[in-house]
């Protein structure tokens, strides 16, 4: 009897996996992951605190996929609050149902599981995942997500000897619930307590700033090799300068697009951004070398402790890293150097991306713009007695019913399609206002940052062409300075204070897509909206319908059934009956 039970369970599991692989796409391979999201205790800065781990790991494990793979991630929520994971930069072609933000998914309640199923369609590159609700990213739950080229598509550099994943980010020893409580009370978060590299605190490069006994990250390399470093700023709000002592960083890719290859001695990585660098281990091995991520655009004498330091260790190294850290840019409050560095990033127009054709074949500079949106940010203001952040004077109120789910069930009042395309002369307000974007339009978005800090803006579901940035107020004459030939295509762009950044987007991906500040404090306080993009001639082929395991909430909460924690709940659109019939068939075969 025990053998029968084991055989049935094994057959059930194998059939489940096979069906998921088949039902996603018969032609493309499937990669599957089980993510158990829970709290663990860690002391990255020497102070025990509760962090969010994935499969007991902090940061979480990397997701490794190849172009056009189907990805299945079964998420078990073991937190004491709702959870959603979002996949920053993964475009979810035609499938915003899997995007993992409140406008597209109902939250996964505590002790429930939910299975994400999506295809990394026509994508390559370096991205990351993180929890999108309740300020949880400040406690962890993040990890690398990289998509490899198919073997038939050459990469525009010699195959590296290894892939190295690095997460950097500012960090507080207060937990995420305390941080959001401070924001709810109208308080500033203040200076972070440090910067983590791969979830670990700084190497003791200075015994007056760094206490003894903190665990630090060591990156092990062999001499005479070339490695690809995929670096992600997963922090809350601090721009970081990344550098490796005595080594050049050869920029190769950012957020899914290959760049013209240029050497940098140090590089500014803003909140939410991802880059690939090639480093060659061509230095002597008299000692290890510092890897540094330090805070930018702050008073460095006050923020000295907000520096992450790891160690690059050659396998034949003769001693530990020592001496002073490699110097950061000597510009302190002058952001011109950083802006010029950002503008130096150009698209590699001769390299193939996910498809066997040059990335630069899309002549974005010669396409007529159909709509222009000027999105203005200002410092947080009091609205109805609460501190809030705004875009065009609107602070986004949390959706209770996801946008396309509300559309499908004809829920009235779930949101408004009246987001203004420019700042209006009216009082600030809280609202659920989204952009009614035109399917297959080609739009221009200008982020005008009249706030006091560097902002990062991100658009889900898309890459956009970054065509310009400058100080001052954007005007129509600013278009004369756009890069119309080889601007980098990416999904997260920095906007310096007192400056603007312009991007162009081709709206060919229907769904509901989050446009937000990646600065976690500003996002939490309402600095976001959505683009609702619907094909008016929708025939069921341009956008997927809701999956069968869709969760219901808000006005549709009455439709949600109690979860029975069955593997069958994670099978996608329209195939539950097929799965049930097959299981009945296999049960009969086993019985007889």
XYZ file of C-alpha atoms in Angstrom:
592
model
C 0.000 0.000 0.000
C 2.860 2.362 0.837
C 4.471 1.516 -2.492
C 1.170 2.238 -4.256
C 0.947 5.637 -2.506
C 4.514 6.491 -3.397
C 4.018 5.468 -7.024
C 0.843 7.495 -7.309
C 2.473 10.563 -5.754
C 5.485 10.220 -8.054
C 3.284 9.794 -11.103
C 1.141 12.733 -9.980
C 4.216 14.967 -9.653
C 5.756 13.863 -12.932
C 2.443 14.247 -14.743
C 1.942 17.684 -13.205
C 5.383 18.854 -14.319
C 4.978 17.355 -17.777
C 1.568 18.958 -18.213
C 2.807 22.366 -17.115
C 5.674 22.106 -19.569
C 3.352 21.048 -22.357
C 0.627 23.556 -21.604
C 3.008 26.529 -21.485
C 4.346 25.875 -24.977
C 5.023 22.602 -26.717
C 8.013 24.016 -28.631
C 9.976 25.699 -25.845
C 11.678 24.189 -22.766
C 10.410 24.876 -19.251
C 12.404 25.800 -16.162
C 10.669 25.357 -12.807
C 11.346 26.751 -9.357
C 9.770 26.354 -5.931
C 10.157 29.501 -3.838
C 9.396 29.363 -0.127
C 9.340 32.957 1.097
C 9.854 33.226 4.853
C 11.531 35.190 7.622
C 14.940 34.242 8.926
C 17.264 35.956 11.384
C 20.450 37.444 9.954
C 23.035 40.006 11.075
C 24.378 41.598 7.894
C 25.582 44.689 9.785
C 26.336 42.900 13.059
C 22.846 43.476 14.503
C 20.427 40.506 14.539
C 17.292 41.341 12.565
C 14.426 39.654 10.736
C 14.994 39.474 6.979
C 12.990 37.943 4.137
C 14.591 34.868 2.612
C 13.735 32.695 -0.373
C 14.346 29.014 0.331
C 16.226 30.087 3.493
C 18.622 32.147 1.356
C 19.276 35.871 1.627
C 19.476 37.100 -1.107
C 17.306 34.544 -2.847
C 18.542 32.020 -5.423
C 19.100 33.173 -9.011
C 16.635 32.277 -11.740
C 18.485 30.961 -14.783
C 16.570 30.891 -18.067
C 17.205 31.052 -21.807
C 15.374 33.104 -24.415
C 11.806 31.809 -24.982
C 11.930 29.423 -22.013
C 8.695 28.963 -20.127
C 9.254 29.820 -16.476
C 7.214 28.316 -13.646
C 7.734 29.680 -10.130
C 5.575 28.214 -7.383
C 5.610 30.697 -4.491
C 4.704 29.620 -0.968
C 4.004 32.629 1.259
C 5.220 31.919 4.784
C 5.234 35.569 5.824
C 2.674 37.028 8.224
C 1.335 39.395 5.538
C 0.317 39.428 1.892
C 2.987 38.826 -0.738
C 3.605 39.390 -4.439
C 6.838 38.852 -6.328
C 7.526 41.026 -9.341
C 10.113 40.398 -12.025
C 11.774 43.726 -12.787
C 12.452 43.975 -16.527
C 10.770 40.706 -17.548
C 8.289 41.853 -20.188
C 5.555 39.228 -19.692
C 4.562 39.530 -23.339
C 0.731 39.629 -23.629
C 0.529 38.373 -20.060
C 0.384 41.167 -17.471
C -1.538 38.712 -15.250
C 1.856 37.416 -14.063
C 3.540 40.764 -13.411
C 3.239 40.675 -9.626
C 2.093 44.182 -8.664
C -1.260 45.259 -7.206
C -2.584 46.541 -10.531
C -2.172 43.121 -12.130
C -2.359 40.505 -9.349
C -4.305 40.010 -6.163
C -1.915 39.372 -3.273
C -0.976 35.883 -2.112
C -2.351 35.621 1.442
C -0.193 34.266 4.276
C 0.171 30.449 4.216
C -1.076 30.293 0.609
C 0.861 29.439 -2.499
C 0.485 30.732 -6.025
C 2.213 29.643 -9.214
C 3.525 32.182 -11.700
C 3.731 30.929 -15.299
C 5.192 33.040 -18.068
C 7.481 32.941 -21.074
C 10.644 35.028 -21.340
C 9.690 35.776 -24.918
C 12.389 37.333 -27.116
C 14.483 38.519 -24.175
C 18.070 38.241 -23.015
C 19.924 39.979 -20.243
C 20.255 40.776 -16.549
C 17.273 41.462 -14.292
C 16.122 40.752 -10.738
C 12.989 39.802 -8.791
C 11.722 41.234 -5.517
C 8.583 41.476 -3.322
C 6.438 44.415 -4.439
C 4.129 44.946 -1.430
C 4.326 46.557 2.004
C 7.913 47.863 1.748
C 9.106 44.232 1.867
C 12.031 44.788 -0.517
C 13.692 46.686 2.345
C 13.881 43.350 4.191
C 15.084 41.180 1.304
C 13.234 38.649 -0.852
C 15.229 39.701 -3.922
C 17.469 37.751 -6.268
C 19.045 37.745 -9.709
C 17.071 36.769 -12.825
C 19.173 36.303 -15.925
C 18.214 35.185 -19.421
C 20.860 33.613 -21.632
C 21.105 33.787 -25.407
C 20.031 30.727 -27.327
C 23.038 28.786 -28.639
C 22.313 29.832 -32.222
C 22.619 33.528 -31.267
C 26.181 34.708 -30.733
C 26.999 37.020 -27.847
C 29.077 40.076 -28.841
C 32.132 39.061 -26.769
C 34.090 35.907 -26.072
C 32.277 33.485 -23.810
C 33.177 34.437 -20.221
C 34.841 31.951 -17.918
C 32.063 32.427 -15.374
C 28.917 34.346 -14.412
C 28.991 36.249 -11.111
C 25.812 37.709 -9.589
C 26.095 40.726 -7.310
C 23.303 42.541 -5.505
C 24.123 45.891 -3.928
C 21.830 48.140 -1.948
C 21.439 50.456 1.013
C 20.275 48.786 4.216
C 18.648 49.652 7.545
C 18.867 47.622 10.725
C 15.223 48.544 11.354
C 12.897 46.013 9.754
C 10.539 46.835 6.898
C 7.509 47.210 9.163
C 9.303 49.841 11.263
C 10.419 51.683 8.120
C 6.938 51.856 6.648
C 5.540 52.909 10.034
C 7.968 55.832 9.965
C 6.800 56.806 6.473
C 3.153 56.497 7.528
C 3.927 58.922 10.370
C 5.335 61.458 7.898
C 8.960 60.906 8.886
C 12.022 60.698 6.669
C 13.873 57.380 6.803
C 17.172 59.099 7.505
C 20.604 57.813 6.651
C 20.867 54.060 5.937
C 22.960 51.989 8.328
C 25.097 50.545 5.563
C 25.330 49.044 2.097
C 25.135 45.284 1.573
C 26.883 43.298 -1.140
C 25.145 39.964 -1.705
C 23.341 40.369 1.598
C 26.533 40.783 3.623
C 28.109 43.713 5.416
C 31.399 45.430 4.727
C 34.828 43.879 4.899
C 36.756 45.444 7.796
C 38.689 47.902 5.673
C 38.604 50.466 8.493
C 38.352 49.267 12.084
C 36.917 52.564 13.309
C 33.990 52.393 10.862
C 33.455 48.630 10.647
C 33.190 46.522 13.807
C 34.987 43.221 14.004
C 33.201 39.984 13.158
C 30.874 41.093 10.335
C 30.566 38.476 7.622
C 31.563 39.859 4.221
C 31.253 38.595 0.654
C 34.224 37.020 -1.115
C 34.187 36.607 -4.899
C 36.597 33.834 -5.880
C 38.315 34.050 -9.275
C 41.228 32.481 -11.095
C 44.009 34.544 -12.663
C 44.023 35.172 -16.403
C 40.260 34.708 -16.825
C 37.350 36.921 -17.902
C 34.156 36.970 -15.854
C 30.736 38.471 -16.458
C 29.516 40.402 -13.420
C 25.760 40.994 -13.317
C 25.247 43.801 -10.806
C 21.828 44.922 -9.491
C 21.026 47.849 -7.193
C 18.199 46.329 -5.151
C 18.268 48.996 -2.450
C 15.696 51.452 -1.147
C 16.717 54.896 -2.336
C 20.494 55.348 -2.555
C 22.445 55.661 -5.810
C 25.688 53.700 -5.519
C 29.069 53.904 -7.189
C 30.471 50.459 -8.011
C 34.180 49.801 -8.510
C 36.849 47.108 -8.115
C 40.318 48.031 -6.958
C 42.890 48.013 -9.823
C 40.410 46.492 -12.303
C 38.519 47.979 -15.222
C 34.804 47.412 -15.717
C 34.024 46.723 -19.376
C 30.339 47.559 -19.786
C 28.612 44.967 -21.996
C 24.853 44.891 -21.308
C 22.122 46.607 -19.358
C 18.591 45.331 -18.698
C 18.331 43.184 -21.790
C 20.343 45.067 -24.397
C 23.996 44.866 -25.363
C 25.912 48.112 -25.148
C 28.869 49.505 -26.999
C 31.732 48.108 -24.949
C 33.521 50.781 -22.946
C 35.894 50.603 -20.004
C 35.103 52.404 -16.757
C 37.101 52.575 -13.549
C 33.895 53.120 -11.568
C 30.226 53.222 -12.430
C 27.091 54.791 -10.936
C 24.237 52.308 -10.528
C 20.951 53.837 -9.468
C 18.109 52.180 -7.563
C 16.501 49.375 -9.577
C 19.140 49.292 -12.323
C 21.046 46.236 -13.589
C 24.302 46.068 -15.555
C 26.670 43.433 -16.947
C 30.400 44.127 -16.811
C 33.268 42.024 -18.074
C 36.302 41.989 -15.803
C 39.618 40.392 -16.657
C 41.677 39.032 -13.771
C 44.959 40.403 -15.120
C 46.445 41.847 -11.923
C 49.187 40.291 -9.847
C 48.130 38.213 -6.871
C 50.193 39.924 -4.203
C 46.901 40.535 -2.366
C 43.119 40.411 -2.647
C 41.258 43.428 -4.058
C 38.430 45.571 -2.739
C 34.992 45.525 -4.351
C 33.213 48.738 -3.350
C 29.664 50.121 -3.529
C 29.467 53.567 -1.945
C 26.692 56.132 -1.580
C 26.477 58.935 -4.143
C 25.321 62.582 -4.031
C 25.525 62.798 -0.239
C 27.863 64.365 2.309
C 30.573 61.719 2.193
C 32.072 62.707 5.548
C 28.726 61.932 7.206
C 27.930 58.894 5.064
C 31.283 57.090 5.301
C 29.688 54.111 6.982
C 27.227 53.770 4.088
C 29.814 51.910 2.047
C 29.678 48.271 1.030
C 32.994 46.462 0.701
C 33.548 42.907 -0.522
C 36.702 41.088 -1.562
C 37.857 39.866 -4.967
C 40.037 36.868 -4.151
C 42.449 35.393 -6.709
C 42.986 31.671 -6.220
C 46.748 32.314 -5.963
C 46.454 35.407 -3.760
C 49.253 35.913 -1.270
C 47.436 38.137 1.234
C 44.297 40.072 2.240
C 43.132 43.340 0.707
C 44.573 46.347 2.460
C 45.093 50.072 2.295
C 42.636 52.769 1.266
C 39.568 52.028 -0.797
C 39.740 52.976 -4.490
C 38.577 56.548 -4.915
C 34.987 57.401 -5.867
C 34.289 60.136 -8.432
C 35.522 63.438 -7.077
C 32.348 65.403 -7.819
C 30.447 65.146 -4.492
C 27.412 67.336 -5.221
C 28.104 67.991 -8.917
C 26.018 65.472 -10.820
C 27.269 66.516 -14.271
C 29.925 63.793 -14.312
C 27.318 61.139 -13.516
C 24.933 62.438 -16.159
C 27.683 62.399 -18.776
C 28.497 58.823 -17.822
C 24.848 57.867 -18.269
C 24.733 59.528 -21.685
C 27.859 57.629 -22.735
C 25.937 54.326 -22.625
C 25.056 53.507 -26.232
C 23.269 50.635 -27.907
C 25.422 48.075 -29.710
C 23.634 48.257 -33.046
C 25.669 45.470 -34.633
C 24.949 42.845 -31.943
C 22.051 40.444 -32.080
C 19.732 40.424 -29.102
C 17.250 37.621 -28.528
C 16.630 37.292 -32.282
C 19.236 36.735 -35.026
C 19.207 40.330 -36.236
C 21.011 43.470 -35.074
C 19.522 45.298 -32.101
C 19.902 48.582 -33.951
C 17.593 47.674 -36.836
C 14.674 49.429 -35.111
C 14.938 53.022 -36.302
C 13.159 54.620 -33.369
C 14.326 58.127 -34.238
C 12.303 58.243 -37.454
C 8.941 57.120 -36.002
C 6.210 59.691 -35.465
C 5.331 60.276 -31.815
C 1.625 59.706 -31.151
C 1.384 61.022 -27.562
C 3.577 62.920 -25.116
C 3.377 62.577 -21.337
C 5.273 64.989 -19.106
C 5.412 63.431 -15.630
C 6.514 65.824 -12.917
C 7.695 64.910 -9.439
C 8.065 67.243 -6.451
C 9.103 66.575 -2.843
C 6.485 64.675 -0.793
C 3.579 66.839 0.374
C 0.781 66.536 2.929
C -2.490 65.371 1.326
C -5.492 64.852 3.596
C -3.234 64.898 6.630
C -0.770 62.279 5.305
C 2.638 62.614 3.694
C 2.327 61.532 0.059
C 4.444 61.489 -3.122
C 2.930 62.440 -6.481
C 3.165 62.276 -10.251
C 1.510 65.267 -11.931
C -0.104 66.137 -8.621
C -1.703 62.693 -8.159
C -0.714 60.311 -5.402
C -1.739 56.829 -6.439
C -4.064 55.052 -4.028
C -3.664 51.289 -3.819
C -5.897 49.353 -6.168
C -8.127 46.820 -4.463
C -9.176 45.087 -7.715
C -6.525 44.532 -10.428
C -7.159 46.510 -13.603
C -7.665 43.812 -16.232
C -9.571 41.619 -13.767
C -11.917 44.554 -13.142
C -12.294 44.959 -16.916
C -13.043 41.289 -17.407
C -15.771 41.315 -14.750
C -17.059 44.809 -15.590
C -16.346 46.213 -12.123
C -17.232 49.889 -12.033
C -15.136 52.422 -10.170
C -12.065 50.215 -9.715
C -9.913 52.896 -11.359
C -10.142 56.014 -13.537
C -8.797 56.519 -17.065
C -8.063 60.197 -16.584
C -4.375 60.527 -15.772
C -3.232 63.943 -17.067
C -0.554 64.022 -19.780
C 1.070 67.066 -18.164
C 1.127 68.773 -14.756
C -2.102 70.640 -14.013
C -2.591 73.791 -11.978
C -4.755 72.261 -9.283
C -4.492 70.987 -5.733
C -2.717 67.708 -5.003
C -4.966 64.698 -4.596
C -5.106 60.977 -3.865
C -6.636 59.030 -6.734
C -6.601 55.757 -8.682
C -5.887 57.397 -12.020
C -4.238 55.427 -14.850
C -3.069 56.321 -18.361
C -5.426 55.299 -21.154
C -2.637 54.442 -23.596
C -3.178 53.614 -27.257
C -2.286 50.132 -28.451
C 0.550 50.308 -31.019
C 1.108 53.966 -30.229
C 4.636 55.341 -30.076
C 4.797 57.594 -27.059
C 7.222 60.030 -25.525
C 7.547 60.168 -21.737
C 9.436 62.967 -20.032
C 10.286 62.488 -16.365
C 10.701 65.965 -14.885
C 12.320 65.664 -11.450
C 11.667 68.714 -9.294
C 12.340 66.662 -6.172
C 15.594 66.961 -4.209
C 16.915 63.413 -4.759
C 17.935 61.254 -7.710
C 14.919 59.242 -8.850
C 14.779 56.017 -10.843
C 11.697 55.361 -12.971
C 10.709 51.941 -14.239
C 8.093 50.711 -16.708
C 6.876 47.110 -16.475
C 6.160 45.181 -19.669
C 8.545 47.177 -21.846
C 11.955 48.463 -22.673
C 12.140 52.110 -23.678
C 14.704 54.078 -25.660
C 16.502 56.558 -23.429
C 16.960 59.477 -25.819
C 17.947 62.393 -23.616
C 18.544 63.930 -20.213
C 19.597 67.383 -19.113
C 19.257 69.907 -16.312
C 16.464 72.465 -16.175
C 12.853 72.255 -17.367
C 12.072 70.188 -20.444
C 10.586 72.095 -23.381
C 9.699 71.056 -26.905
C 13.025 72.535 -28.020
C 14.726 69.893 -25.858
C 13.930 67.353 -28.578
C 16.660 68.925 -30.680
C 19.176 67.358 -28.289
C 17.730 63.833 -28.409
C 19.895 60.894 -29.427
C 17.885 59.485 -32.345
C 20.358 56.831 -33.448
C 21.892 54.651 -30.731
C 20.188 55.508 -27.437
C 20.219 52.559 -25.069
C 17.043 50.532 -24.689
C 16.319 49.649 -21.064
C 13.511 49.582 -18.482
C 14.849 51.743 -15.607
C 16.175 55.286 -16.060
C 17.644 57.713 -13.559
C 16.372 61.293 -13.351
C 18.631 63.745 -11.567
C 17.132 66.403 -9.283
C 16.372 69.601 -11.160
C 16.636 67.703 -14.440
C 14.634 65.693 -16.962
C 14.974 62.352 -18.734
C 13.134 61.542 -21.977
C 12.250 58.064 -23.235
C 10.367 56.681 -26.248
C 8.169 53.572 -26.014
C 6.465 51.462 -28.681
C 3.211 50.227 -27.099
C 2.969 46.779 -28.667
C 2.359 44.783 -25.476
C -1.306 44.870 -24.374
C -2.188 44.669 -20.689
C -1.901 46.835 -17.593
C 1.659 47.959 -16.873
C 3.053 49.674 -13.798
C 4.979 52.934 -14.256
C 6.678 53.772 -10.954
C 9.515 55.254 -9.029
C 11.913 52.471 -8.104
C 12.905 54.525 -5.044
C 11.026 52.459 -2.517
C 10.050 55.324 -0.207
C 8.583 57.391 -3.045
C 6.799 54.363 -4.527
C 5.308 53.472 -1.144
C 4.038 57.040 -0.769
C 2.177 56.928 -4.089
C 4.563 57.871 -6.893
C 3.229 55.533 -9.582
C 0.514 54.953 -12.142
C -0.360 52.338 -14.780
C -0.595 52.243 -18.548
C -3.757 50.418 -19.573
C -3.217 49.196 -23.137
C -6.045 47.344 -24.873
C -6.309 46.282 -28.494
C -9.711 47.671 -29.601
C -9.968 44.759 -32.039
C -9.065 42.174 -29.417
C -9.884 38.700 -30.672
C -8.214 36.647 -27.966
C -4.880 36.524 -29.774
C -3.140 39.723 -28.673
C -3.596 39.331 -24.909
C -3.888 36.227 -22.756
C -6.954 35.763 -20.599
C -6.804 35.369 -16.848
C -5.177 32.080 -15.786
C -7.334 29.447 -14.115
C -5.437 29.906 -10.860
C -6.201 33.642 -10.755
C -6.715 35.054 -7.274
C -9.702 37.305 -6.542
C -9.783 40.291 -4.220
C -11.444 43.670 -3.746
C -14.842 43.842 -5.453
C -14.361 40.255 -6.671
C -13.302 38.701 -3.370
C -16.578 36.749 -3.247
C -15.312 34.634 -6.185
C -12.250 33.393 -4.330
C -12.480 29.834 -3.061
C -10.580 28.555 -0.061
C -7.231 27.209 -1.207
C -6.863 23.472 -0.790
C -3.092 23.602 -1.345
C -3.328 21.191 -4.269
C -0.741 21.102 -7.043
C -3.615 21.221 -9.495
C -4.349 24.847 -8.565
C -1.243 25.955 -10.434
C -2.204 24.643 -13.858
C -2.787 27.355 -16.409
C -5.738 28.522 -18.480
C -8.403 26.052 -19.468
C -6.598 22.815 -18.588
C -7.897 21.836 -15.135
C -10.442 19.454 -16.659
C -7.785 17.831 -18.847
C -5.551 17.353 -15.823
C -8.406 15.838 -13.786
C -9.289 13.374 -16.550
C -5.684 12.301 -16.925
C -5.289 11.812 -13.192
C -8.468 9.736 -13.085
C -7.122 7.629 -15.934
C -3.751 7.044 -14.253
C -5.470 6.210 -10.955
C -7.535 3.521 -12.685
C -4.434 2.118 -14.385
C -2.631 1.897 -11.068
C -5.634 0.395 -9.297
C -6.052 -2.386 -11.819
